[in-house]
CSV table of C-alpha atoms in Angstrom, one decimal:
chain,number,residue,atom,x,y,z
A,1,UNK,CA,-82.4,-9.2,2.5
A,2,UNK,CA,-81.1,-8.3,5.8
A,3,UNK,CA,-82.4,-9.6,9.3
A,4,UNK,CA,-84.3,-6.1,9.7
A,5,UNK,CA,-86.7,-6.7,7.1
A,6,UNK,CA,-87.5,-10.2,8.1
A,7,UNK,CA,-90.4,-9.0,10.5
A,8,UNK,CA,-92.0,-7.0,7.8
A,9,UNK,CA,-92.0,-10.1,5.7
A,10,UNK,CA,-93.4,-12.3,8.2
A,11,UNK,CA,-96.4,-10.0,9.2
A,12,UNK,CA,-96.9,-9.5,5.5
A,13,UNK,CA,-96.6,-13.3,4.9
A,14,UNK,CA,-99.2,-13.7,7.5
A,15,UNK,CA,-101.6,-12.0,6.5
A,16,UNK,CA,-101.3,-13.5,2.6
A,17,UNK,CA,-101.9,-16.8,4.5
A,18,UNK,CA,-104.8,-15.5,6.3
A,19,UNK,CA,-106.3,-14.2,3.2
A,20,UNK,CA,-105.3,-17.8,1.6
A,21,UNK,CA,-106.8,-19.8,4.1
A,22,UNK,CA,-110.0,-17.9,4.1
A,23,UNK,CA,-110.2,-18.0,0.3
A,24,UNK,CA,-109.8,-22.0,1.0
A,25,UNK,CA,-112.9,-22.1,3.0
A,26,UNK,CA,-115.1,-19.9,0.9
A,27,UNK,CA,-114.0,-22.1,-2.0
A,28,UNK,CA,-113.7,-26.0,-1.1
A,29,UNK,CA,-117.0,-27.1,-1.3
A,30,UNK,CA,-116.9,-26.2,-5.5
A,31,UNK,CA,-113.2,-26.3,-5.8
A,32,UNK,CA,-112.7,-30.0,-4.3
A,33,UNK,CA,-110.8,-30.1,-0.9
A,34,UNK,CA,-108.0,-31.8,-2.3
A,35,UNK,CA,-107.3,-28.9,-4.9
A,36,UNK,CA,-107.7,-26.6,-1.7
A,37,UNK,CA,-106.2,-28.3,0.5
A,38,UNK,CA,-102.7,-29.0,-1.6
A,39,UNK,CA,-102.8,-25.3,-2.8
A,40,UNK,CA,-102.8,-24.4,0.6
A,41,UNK,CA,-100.0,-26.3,1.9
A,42,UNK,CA,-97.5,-24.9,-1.6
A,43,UNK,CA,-98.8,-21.5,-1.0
A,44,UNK,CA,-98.1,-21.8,2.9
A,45,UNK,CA,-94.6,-23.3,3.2
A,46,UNK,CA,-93.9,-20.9,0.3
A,47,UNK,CA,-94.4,-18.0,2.3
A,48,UNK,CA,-93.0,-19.7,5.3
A,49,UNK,CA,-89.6,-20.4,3.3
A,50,UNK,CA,-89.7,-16.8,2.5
A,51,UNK,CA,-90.2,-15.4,6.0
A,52,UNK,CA,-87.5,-17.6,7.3
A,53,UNK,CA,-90.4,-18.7,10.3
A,54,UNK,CA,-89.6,-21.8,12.6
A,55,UNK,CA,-90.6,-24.9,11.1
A,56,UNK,CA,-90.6,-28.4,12.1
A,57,UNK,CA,-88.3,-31.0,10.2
A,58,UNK,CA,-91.0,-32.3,8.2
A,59,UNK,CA,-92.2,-29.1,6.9
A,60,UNK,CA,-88.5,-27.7,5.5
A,61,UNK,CA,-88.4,-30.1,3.0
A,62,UNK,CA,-90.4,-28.2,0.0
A,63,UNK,CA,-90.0,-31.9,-2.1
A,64,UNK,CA,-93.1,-33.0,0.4
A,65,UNK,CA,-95.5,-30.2,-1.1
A,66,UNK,CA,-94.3,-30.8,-4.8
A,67,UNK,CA,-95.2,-34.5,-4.3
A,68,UNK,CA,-98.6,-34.2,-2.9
A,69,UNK,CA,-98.8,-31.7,-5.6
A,70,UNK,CA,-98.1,-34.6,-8.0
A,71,UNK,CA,-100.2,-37.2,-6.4
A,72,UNK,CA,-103.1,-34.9,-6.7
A,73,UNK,CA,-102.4,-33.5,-10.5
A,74,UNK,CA,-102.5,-37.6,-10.7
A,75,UNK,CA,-105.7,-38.5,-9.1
A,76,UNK,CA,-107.4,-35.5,-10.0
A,77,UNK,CA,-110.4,-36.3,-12.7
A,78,UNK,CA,-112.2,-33.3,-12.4
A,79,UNK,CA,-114.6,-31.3,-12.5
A,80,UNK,CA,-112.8,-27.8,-13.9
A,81,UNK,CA,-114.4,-24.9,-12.5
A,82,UNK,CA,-113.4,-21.0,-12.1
A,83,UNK,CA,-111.9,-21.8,-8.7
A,84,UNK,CA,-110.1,-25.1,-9.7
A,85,UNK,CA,-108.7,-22.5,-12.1
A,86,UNK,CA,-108.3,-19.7,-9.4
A,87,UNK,CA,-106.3,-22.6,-6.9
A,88,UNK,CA,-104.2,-23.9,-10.0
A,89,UNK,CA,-102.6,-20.4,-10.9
A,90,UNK,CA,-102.0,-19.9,-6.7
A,91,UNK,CA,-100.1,-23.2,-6.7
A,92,UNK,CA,-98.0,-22.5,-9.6
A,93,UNK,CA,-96.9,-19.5,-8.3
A,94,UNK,CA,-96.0,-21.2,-4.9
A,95,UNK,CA,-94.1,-23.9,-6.6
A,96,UNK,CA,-91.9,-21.2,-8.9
A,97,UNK,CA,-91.3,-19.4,-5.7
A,98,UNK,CA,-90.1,-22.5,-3.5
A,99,UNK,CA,-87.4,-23.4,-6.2
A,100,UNK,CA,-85.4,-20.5,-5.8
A,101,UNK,CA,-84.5,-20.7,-2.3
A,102,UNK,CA,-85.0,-24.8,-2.3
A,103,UNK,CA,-81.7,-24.4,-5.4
A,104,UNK,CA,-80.0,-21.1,-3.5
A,105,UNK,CA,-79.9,-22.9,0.3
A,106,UNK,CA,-80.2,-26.4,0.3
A,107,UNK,CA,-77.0,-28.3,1.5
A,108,UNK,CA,-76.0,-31.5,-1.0
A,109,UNK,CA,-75.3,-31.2,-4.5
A,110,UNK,CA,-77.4,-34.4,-5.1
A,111,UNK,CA,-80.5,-33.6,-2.4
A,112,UNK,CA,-80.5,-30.3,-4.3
A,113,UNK,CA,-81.1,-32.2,-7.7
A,114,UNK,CA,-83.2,-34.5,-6.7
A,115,UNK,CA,-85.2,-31.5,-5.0
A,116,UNK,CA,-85.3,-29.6,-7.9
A,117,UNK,CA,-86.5,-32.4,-9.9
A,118,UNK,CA,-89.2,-33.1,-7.7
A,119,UNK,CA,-90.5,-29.2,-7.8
A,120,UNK,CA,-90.2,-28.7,-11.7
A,121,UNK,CA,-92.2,-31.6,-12.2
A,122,UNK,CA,-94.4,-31.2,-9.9
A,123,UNK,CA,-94.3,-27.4,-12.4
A,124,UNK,CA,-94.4,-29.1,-15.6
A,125,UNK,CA,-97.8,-31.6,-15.2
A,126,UNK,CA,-99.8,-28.7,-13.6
A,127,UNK,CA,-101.5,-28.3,-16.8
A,128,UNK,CA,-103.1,-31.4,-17.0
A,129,UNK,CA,-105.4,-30.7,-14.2
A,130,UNK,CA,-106.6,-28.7,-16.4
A,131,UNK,CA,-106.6,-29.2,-20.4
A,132,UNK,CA,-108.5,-32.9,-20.1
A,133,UNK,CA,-110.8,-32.1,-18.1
A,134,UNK,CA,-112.2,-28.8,-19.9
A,135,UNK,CA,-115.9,-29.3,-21.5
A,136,UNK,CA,-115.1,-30.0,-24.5
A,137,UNK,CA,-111.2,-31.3,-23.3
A,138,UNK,CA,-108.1,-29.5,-24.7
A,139,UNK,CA,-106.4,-30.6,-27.7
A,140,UNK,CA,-103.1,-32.7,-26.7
A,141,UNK,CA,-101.1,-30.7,-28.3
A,142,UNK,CA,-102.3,-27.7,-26.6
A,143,UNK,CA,-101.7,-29.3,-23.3
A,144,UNK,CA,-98.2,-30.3,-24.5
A,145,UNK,CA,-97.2,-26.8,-25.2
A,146,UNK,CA,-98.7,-25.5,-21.8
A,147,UNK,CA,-96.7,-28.3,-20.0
A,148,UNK,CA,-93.7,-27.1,-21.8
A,149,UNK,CA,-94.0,-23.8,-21.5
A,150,UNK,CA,-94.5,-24.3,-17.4
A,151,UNK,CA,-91.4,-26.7,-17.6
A,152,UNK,CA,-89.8,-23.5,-19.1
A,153,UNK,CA,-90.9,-21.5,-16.4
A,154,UNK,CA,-89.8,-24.1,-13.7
A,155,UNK,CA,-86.2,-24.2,-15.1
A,156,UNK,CA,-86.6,-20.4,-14.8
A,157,UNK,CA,-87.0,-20.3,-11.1
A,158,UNK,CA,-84.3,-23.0,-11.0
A,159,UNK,CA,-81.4,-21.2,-12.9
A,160,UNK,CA,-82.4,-17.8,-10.8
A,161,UNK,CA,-82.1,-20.1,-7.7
A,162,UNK,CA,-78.3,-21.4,-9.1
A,163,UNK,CA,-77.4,-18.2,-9.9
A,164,UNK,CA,-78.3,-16.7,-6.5
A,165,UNK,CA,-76.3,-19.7,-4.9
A,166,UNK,CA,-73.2,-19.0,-7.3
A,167,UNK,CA,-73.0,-15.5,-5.7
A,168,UNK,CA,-73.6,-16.6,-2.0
A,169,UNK,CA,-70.5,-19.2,-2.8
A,170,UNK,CA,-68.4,-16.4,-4.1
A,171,UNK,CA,-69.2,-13.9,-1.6
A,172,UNK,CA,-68.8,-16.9,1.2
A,173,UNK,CA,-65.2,-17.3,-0.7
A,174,UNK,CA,-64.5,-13.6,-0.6
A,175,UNK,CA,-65.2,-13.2,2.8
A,176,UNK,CA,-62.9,-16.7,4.1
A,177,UNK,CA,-59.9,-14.5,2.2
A,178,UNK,CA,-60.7,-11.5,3.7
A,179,UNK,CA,-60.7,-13.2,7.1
A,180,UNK,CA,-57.0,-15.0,6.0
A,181,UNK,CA,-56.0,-11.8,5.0
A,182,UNK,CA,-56.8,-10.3,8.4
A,183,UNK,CA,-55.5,-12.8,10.2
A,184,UNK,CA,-52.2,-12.6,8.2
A,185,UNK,CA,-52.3,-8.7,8.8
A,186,UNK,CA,-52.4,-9.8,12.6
A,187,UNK,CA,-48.8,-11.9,12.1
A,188,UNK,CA,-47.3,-8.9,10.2
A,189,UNK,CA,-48.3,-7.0,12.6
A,190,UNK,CA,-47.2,-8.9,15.9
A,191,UNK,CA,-43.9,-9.6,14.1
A,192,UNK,CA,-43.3,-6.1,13.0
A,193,UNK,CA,-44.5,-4.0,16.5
A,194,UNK,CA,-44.7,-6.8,19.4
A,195,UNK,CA,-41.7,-8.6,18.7
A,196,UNK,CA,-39.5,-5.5,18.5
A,197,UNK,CA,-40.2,-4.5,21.7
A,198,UNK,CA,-40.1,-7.7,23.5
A,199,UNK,CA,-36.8,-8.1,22.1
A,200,UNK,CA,-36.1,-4.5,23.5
A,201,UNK,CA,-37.0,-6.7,26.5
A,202,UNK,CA,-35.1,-9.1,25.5
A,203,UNK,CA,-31.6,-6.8,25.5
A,204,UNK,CA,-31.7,-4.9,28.1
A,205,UNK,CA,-32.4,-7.8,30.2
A,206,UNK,CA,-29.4,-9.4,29.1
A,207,UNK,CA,-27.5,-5.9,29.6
A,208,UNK,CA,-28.8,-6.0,33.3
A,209,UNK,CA,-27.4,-10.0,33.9
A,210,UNK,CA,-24.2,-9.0,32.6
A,211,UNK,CA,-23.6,-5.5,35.0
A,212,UNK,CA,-25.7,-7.1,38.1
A,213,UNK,CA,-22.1,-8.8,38.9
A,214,UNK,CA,-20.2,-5.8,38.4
A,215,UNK,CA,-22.4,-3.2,39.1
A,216,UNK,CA,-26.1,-3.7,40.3
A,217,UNK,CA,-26.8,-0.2,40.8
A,218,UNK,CA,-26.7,0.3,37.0
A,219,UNK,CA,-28.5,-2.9,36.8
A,220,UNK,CA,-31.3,-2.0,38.4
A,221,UNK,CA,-31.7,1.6,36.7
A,222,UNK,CA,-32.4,-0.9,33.5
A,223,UNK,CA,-36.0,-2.1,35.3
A,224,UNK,CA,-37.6,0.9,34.6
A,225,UNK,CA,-37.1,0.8,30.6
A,226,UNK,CA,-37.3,-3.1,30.7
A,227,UNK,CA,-41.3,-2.5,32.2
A,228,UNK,CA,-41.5,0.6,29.5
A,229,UNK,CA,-40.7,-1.6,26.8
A,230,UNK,CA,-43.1,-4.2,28.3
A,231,UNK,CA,-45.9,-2.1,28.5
A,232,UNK,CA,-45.2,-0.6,24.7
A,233,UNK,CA,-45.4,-4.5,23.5
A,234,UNK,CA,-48.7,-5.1,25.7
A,235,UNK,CA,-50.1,-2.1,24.1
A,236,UNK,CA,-49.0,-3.5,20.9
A,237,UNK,CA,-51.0,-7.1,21.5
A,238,UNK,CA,-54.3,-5.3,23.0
A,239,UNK,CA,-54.8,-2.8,20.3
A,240,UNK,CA,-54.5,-6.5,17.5
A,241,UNK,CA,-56.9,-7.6,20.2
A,242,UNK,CA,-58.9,-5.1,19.9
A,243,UNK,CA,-58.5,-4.9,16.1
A,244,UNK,CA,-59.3,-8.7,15.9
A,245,UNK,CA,-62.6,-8.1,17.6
A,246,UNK,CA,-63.8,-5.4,15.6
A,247,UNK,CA,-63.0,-7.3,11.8
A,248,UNK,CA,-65.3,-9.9,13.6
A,249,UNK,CA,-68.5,-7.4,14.5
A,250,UNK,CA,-68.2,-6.4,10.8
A,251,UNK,CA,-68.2,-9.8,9.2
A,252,UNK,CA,-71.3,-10.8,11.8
A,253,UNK,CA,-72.8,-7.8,10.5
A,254,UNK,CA,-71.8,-8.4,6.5
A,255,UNK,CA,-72.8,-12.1,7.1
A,256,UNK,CA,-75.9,-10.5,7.8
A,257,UNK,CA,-76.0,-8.3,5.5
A,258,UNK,CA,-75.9,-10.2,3.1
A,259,UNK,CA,-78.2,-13.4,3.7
A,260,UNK,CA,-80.7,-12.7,1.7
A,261,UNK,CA,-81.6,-12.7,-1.6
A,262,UNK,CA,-80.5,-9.7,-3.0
A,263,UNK,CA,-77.2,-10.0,-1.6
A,264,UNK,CA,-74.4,-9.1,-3.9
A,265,UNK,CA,-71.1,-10.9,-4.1
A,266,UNK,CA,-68.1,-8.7,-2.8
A,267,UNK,CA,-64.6,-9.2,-3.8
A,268,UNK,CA,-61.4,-9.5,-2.1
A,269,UNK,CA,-60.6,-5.8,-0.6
A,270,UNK,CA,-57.8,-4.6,-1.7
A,271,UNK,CA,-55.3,-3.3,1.0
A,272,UNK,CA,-56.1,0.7,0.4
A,273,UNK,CA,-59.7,-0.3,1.6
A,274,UNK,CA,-58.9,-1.8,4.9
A,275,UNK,CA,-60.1,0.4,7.7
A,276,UNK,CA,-57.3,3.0,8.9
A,277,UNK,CA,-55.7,2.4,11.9
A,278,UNK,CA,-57.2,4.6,14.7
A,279,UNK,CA,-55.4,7.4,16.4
A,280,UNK,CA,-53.6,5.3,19.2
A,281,UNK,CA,-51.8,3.1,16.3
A,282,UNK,CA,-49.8,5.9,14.3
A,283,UNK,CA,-48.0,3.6,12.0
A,284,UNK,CA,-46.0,5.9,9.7
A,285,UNK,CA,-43.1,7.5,9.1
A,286,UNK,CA,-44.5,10.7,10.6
A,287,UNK,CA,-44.2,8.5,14.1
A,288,UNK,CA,-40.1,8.0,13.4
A,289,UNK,CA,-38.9,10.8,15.8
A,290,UNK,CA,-40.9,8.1,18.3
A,291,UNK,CA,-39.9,5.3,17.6
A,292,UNK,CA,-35.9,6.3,17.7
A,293,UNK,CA,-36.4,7.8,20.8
A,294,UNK,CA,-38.3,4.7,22.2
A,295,UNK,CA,-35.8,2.1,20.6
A,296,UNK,CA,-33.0,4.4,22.3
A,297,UNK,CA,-34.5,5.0,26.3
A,298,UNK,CA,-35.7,0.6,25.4
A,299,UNK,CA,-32.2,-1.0,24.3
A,300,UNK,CA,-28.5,-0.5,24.8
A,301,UNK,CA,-28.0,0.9,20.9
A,302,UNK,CA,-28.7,4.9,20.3
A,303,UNK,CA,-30.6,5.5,17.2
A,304,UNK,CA,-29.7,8.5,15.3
A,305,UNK,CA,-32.1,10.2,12.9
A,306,UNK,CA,-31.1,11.5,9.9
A,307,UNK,CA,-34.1,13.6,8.2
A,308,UNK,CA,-34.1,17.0,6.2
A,309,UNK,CA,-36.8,19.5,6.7
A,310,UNK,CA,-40.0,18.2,4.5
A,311,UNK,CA,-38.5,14.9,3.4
A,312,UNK,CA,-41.5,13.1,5.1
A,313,UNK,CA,-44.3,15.6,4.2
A,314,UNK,CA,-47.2,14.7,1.6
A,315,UNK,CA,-46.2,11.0,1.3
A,316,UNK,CA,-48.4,8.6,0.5
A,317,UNK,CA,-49.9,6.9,3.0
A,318,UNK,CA,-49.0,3.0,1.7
A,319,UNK,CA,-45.4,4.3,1.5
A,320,UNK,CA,-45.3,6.0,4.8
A,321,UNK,CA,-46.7,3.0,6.5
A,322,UNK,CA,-44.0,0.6,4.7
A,323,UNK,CA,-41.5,2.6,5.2
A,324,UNK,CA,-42.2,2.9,8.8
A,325,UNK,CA,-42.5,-1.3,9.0
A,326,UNK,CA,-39.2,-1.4,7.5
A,327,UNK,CA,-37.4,0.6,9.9
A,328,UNK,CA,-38.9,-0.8,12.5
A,329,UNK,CA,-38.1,-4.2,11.2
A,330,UNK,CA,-34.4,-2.7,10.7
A,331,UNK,CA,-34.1,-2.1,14.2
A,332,UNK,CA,-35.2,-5.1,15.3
A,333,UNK,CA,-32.5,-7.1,13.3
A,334,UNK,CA,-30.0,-4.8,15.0
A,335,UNK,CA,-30.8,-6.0,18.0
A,336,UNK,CA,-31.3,-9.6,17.1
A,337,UNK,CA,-28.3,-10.1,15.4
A,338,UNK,CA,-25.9,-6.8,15.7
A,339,UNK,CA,-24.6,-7.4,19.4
A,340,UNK,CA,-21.1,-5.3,18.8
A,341,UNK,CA,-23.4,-2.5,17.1
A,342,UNK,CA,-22.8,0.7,18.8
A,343,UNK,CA,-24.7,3.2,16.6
A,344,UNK,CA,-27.5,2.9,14.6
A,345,UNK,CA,-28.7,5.9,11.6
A,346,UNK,CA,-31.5,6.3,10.3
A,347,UNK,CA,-31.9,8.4,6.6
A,348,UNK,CA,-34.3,10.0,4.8
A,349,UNK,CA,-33.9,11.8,1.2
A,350,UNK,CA,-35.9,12.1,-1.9
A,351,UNK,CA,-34.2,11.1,-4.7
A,352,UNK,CA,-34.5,10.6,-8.6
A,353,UNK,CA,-36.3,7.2,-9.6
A,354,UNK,CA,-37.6,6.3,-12.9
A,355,UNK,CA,-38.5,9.5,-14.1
A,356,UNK,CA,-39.8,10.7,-11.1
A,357,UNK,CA,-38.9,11.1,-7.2
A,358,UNK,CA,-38.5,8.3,-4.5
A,359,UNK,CA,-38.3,8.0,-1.1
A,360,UNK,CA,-34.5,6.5,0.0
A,361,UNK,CA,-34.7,5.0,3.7
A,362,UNK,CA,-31.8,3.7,4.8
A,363,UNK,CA,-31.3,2.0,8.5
A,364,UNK,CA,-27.1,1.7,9.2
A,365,UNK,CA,-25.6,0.1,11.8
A,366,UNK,CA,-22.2,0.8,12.7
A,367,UNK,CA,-19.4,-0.9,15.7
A,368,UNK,CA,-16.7,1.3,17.2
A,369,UNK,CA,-13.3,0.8,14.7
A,370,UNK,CA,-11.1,-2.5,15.4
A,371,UNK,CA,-14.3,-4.1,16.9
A,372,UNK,CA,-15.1,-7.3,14.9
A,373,UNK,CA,-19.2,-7.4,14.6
A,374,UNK,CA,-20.4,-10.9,16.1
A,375,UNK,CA,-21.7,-13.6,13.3
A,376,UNK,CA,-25.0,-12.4,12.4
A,377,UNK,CA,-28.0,-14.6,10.3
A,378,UNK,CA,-29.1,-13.5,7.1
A,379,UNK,CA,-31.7,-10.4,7.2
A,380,UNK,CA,-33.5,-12.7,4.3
A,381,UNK,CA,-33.8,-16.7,5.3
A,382,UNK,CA,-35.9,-19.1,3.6
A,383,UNK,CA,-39.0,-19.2,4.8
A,384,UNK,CA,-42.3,-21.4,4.7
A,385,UNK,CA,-44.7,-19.1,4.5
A,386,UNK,CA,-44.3,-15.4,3.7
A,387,UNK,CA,-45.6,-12.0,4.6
A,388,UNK,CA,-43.1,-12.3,7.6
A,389,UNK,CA,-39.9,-10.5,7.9
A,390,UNK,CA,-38.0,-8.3,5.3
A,391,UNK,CA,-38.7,-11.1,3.2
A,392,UNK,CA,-41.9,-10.0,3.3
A,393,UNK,CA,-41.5,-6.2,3.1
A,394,UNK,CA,-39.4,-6.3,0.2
A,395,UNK,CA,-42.2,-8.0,-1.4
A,396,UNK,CA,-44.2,-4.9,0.0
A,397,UNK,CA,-42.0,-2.3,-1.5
A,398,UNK,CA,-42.2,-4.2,-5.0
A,399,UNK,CA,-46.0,-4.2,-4.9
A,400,UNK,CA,-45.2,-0.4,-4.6
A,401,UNK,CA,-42.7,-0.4,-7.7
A,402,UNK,CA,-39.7,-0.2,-5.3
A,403,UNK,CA,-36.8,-2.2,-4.0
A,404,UNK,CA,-35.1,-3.2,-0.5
A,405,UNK,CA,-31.6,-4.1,-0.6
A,406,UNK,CA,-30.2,-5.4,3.3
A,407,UNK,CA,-26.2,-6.1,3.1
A,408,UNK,CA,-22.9,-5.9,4.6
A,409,UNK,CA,-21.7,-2.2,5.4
A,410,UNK,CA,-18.6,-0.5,5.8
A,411,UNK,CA,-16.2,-2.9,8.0
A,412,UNK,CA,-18.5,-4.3,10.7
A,413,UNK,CA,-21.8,-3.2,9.8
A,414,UNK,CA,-25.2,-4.0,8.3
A,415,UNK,CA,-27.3,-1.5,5.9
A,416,UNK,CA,-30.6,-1.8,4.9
A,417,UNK,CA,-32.0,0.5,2.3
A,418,UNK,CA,-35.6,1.0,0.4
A,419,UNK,CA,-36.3,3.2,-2.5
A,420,UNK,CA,-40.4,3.6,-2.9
A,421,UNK,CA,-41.5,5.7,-5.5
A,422,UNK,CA,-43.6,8.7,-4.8
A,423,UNK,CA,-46.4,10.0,-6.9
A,424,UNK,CA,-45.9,13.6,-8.7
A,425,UNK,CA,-48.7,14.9,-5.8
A,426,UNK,CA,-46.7,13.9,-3.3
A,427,UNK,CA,-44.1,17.2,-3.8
A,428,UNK,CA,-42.8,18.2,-0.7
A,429,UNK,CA,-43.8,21.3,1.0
A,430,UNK,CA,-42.1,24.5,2.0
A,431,UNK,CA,-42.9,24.0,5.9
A,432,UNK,CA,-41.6,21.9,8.3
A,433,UNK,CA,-43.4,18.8,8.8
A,434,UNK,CA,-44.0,18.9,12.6
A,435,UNK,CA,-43.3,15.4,13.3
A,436,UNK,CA,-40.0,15.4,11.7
A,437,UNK,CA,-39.4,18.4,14.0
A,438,UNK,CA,-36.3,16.3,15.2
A,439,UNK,CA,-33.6,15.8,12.3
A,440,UNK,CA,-31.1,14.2,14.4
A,441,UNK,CA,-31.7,12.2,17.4
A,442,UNK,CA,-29.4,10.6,19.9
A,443,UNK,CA,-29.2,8.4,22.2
A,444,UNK,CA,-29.5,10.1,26.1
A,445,UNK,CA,-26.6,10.1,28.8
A,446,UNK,CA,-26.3,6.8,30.4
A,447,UNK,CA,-26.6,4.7,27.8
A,448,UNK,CA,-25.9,1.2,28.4
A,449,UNK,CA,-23.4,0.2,25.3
């Protein structure tokens, strides 16, 4: 039951009381006013419990209404009449319908026992306000089977209350992964796209301390790609931001959602069901002519794309987007730990792969000949955590059925390559993608090497 319903409930619970409490006055003076009177008070914080209205303290704890229920079915010595009869079937109902949500929402494992106790017996010796004092009386054993058959219904209401509360405790569990897996999707994220152009920041200002000796002319024609690259890593952290916020409007909004009782537990959602990214945040390998262009005019290493006509056409849009990490990724490393890189190529190709066609990626850096490449760290280290890294993309590409190897290349170089398998659907095209419009890419004049 969702917030929007609740004032429908409430005026509809207000006028049942109203209609109670003047069926109370028309009937107390032959009902007794302690058969009224309790009635009213099971019936009323019933519907109050159901409406979700205000209370105070003292009148949220349904156990108070099941025991004066049970010091009345205790004192009570008759006489039965049609509207002892009329108040008895009222405060049955009442009780059966404060177990549910007493069993679904109360807090403590042993208040919700000893709650529940309380209510189903309160259930179970309803009966004998009526059976002894019948003219002639009931039969014992014909009160014993109506108490059992109320206890029956009591442990009803109780198991529909548990099972009510097992789904609100999976669904609360569901939606505490979904919110780790969100913020985990944040890390990736920042590591993947902020970090790579920081450390775009990162190079070139180290390019500029080394030539503002020699040259500061040079050095300061590095500013204007140092604030580009700034700005691109900004843009990066406002559009998590942004993201961040909106995964927390839809859990307010699933939270509630799915309050009431007929909420449905909802299980962990997989990765295809995320929401897509929104135009601004292209994240696929339809964006690589972009991003080697960017990591070219950003750092002091040209990029060089390597992509035949329709290579990148039809993929799929989990290998697209993994793909596109990993080269990213890629070209971070080179500019972490490739200092003597002067080249960097990026290749595309469709190959054959288990019976079918995969995508090859490989990123290649490459220094000039006789140039020893400085010690570099391992593309792969240990790690405390995962999801982080190309640690964690290769555990991305083998969720997709496909590999990432990252080694040593050639003399002085460093080679990372992916093979994700491709669907049968996902047949390239006789046009030219327009995105991959650029098949090779280099670096513009001035380069700072």
């Amino acid at each position: 039951m969702s917030d929007r319903h609740l004032p429908v409930l409430r005026v509809l619970g207000g006028l049942l009381f109203l209609g109670l409490s003047t069926a109370a006055w028309a009937t107390a003076s032959t009902a007794g006013v302690a058969i009224v009177a309790v009635g009213l008070v099971t019936a009323g914080t019933a519907v109050a419990t159901a409406a979700r209205l205000p209370l105070p303290p003292a009148a949220r704890r349904p156990w108070l209404a099941a025991a004066a229920s049970l010091v009345v079915t205790a004192c009570f010595q008759g006489p039965v009449v049609n509207a002892t009869g009329w108040w008895w079937a009222v405060e049955t109902c009442a009780l059966l319908a404060l177990l549910v949500p007493t069993v679904r929402r109360m807090n403590g494992r042993a208040g919700v026992i000893a709650c529940t106790m309380v209510l189903g017996a309160a259930v179970a010796v309803l009966p004998l306000r009526i059976g002894p004092h019948l003219t002639p009386p009931a039969a014992a054993a014909e009160i014993g089977v109506l108490c059992l058959f109320w206890s029956l219904l009591a442990a009803g209401a109780a198991a529909l209350g548990g099972y009510v509360r097992g789904q609100d405790s999976r669904r609360r569990r569901a939606l505490a992964d979904q919110r780790r897996e969100q913020l985990l999707e944040v890390a990736r994220d920042l590591h993947d796209f902020a970090s790579h152009d920081v450390m775009g920041v990162v190079v070139l200002v180290q390019a500029a301390r080394l030539l503002a000796r020699e040259d500061p002319g040079r050095a300061v024609e590095l500013l204007p790609r140092m604030e580009e690259a700034g700005m691109q890593a900004l843009a990066v952290m406002d559009r998590t931001v942004r993201t961040l916020n909106a995964q927390e409007d839809r859990d307010r909004e699933g939270d509630a959602a799915g309050s009431g009782d007929a909420a449905e537990p909802s299980g962990r959602p997989p990765r295809a069901q995320r929401a897509a990214p929104t135009r601004d945040r292209q994240r696929d390998l339809g964006e690589l002519p972009a991003l080697a262009d960017r990591f070219t005019r950003t750092g002091t290493v040209p990029a060089l794309l390597d992509v035949p006509a329709g290579v990148l056409e039809g993929l799929p849009v989990q290998v697209s987007a993994t793909g596109y990490r990993i080269v990213m990724e890629s070209l971070t490393n080179v500019r972490r730990h490739a200092p003597a890189a002067v080249t960097v190529r990026i290749a595309t190709r469709r190959v054959p792969y288990g019976g079918g066609t995969a995508l090859h990626l490989t990123v290649t850096d490459a220094a000039e000949a006789g140039v020893r490449a400085a010690e570099r760290t391992s593309p792969l280290p240990e790690r405390s955590r995962g999801g982080l890294g190309l640690a964690g993309l290769t555990d991305r590409a083998e969720a997709l059925g496909g590999t990432l190897t990252a080694g040593p290349h050639g003399t002085a170089g460093w080679q990372v390559a992916a093979t994700l398998p491709l669907p049968d659907s996902a047949a390239p095209t006789s046009g030219r993608h327009e995105r991959t419009a650029a098949a090779r890419h280099t670096a513009p004049e001035g380069t700072v090497v």
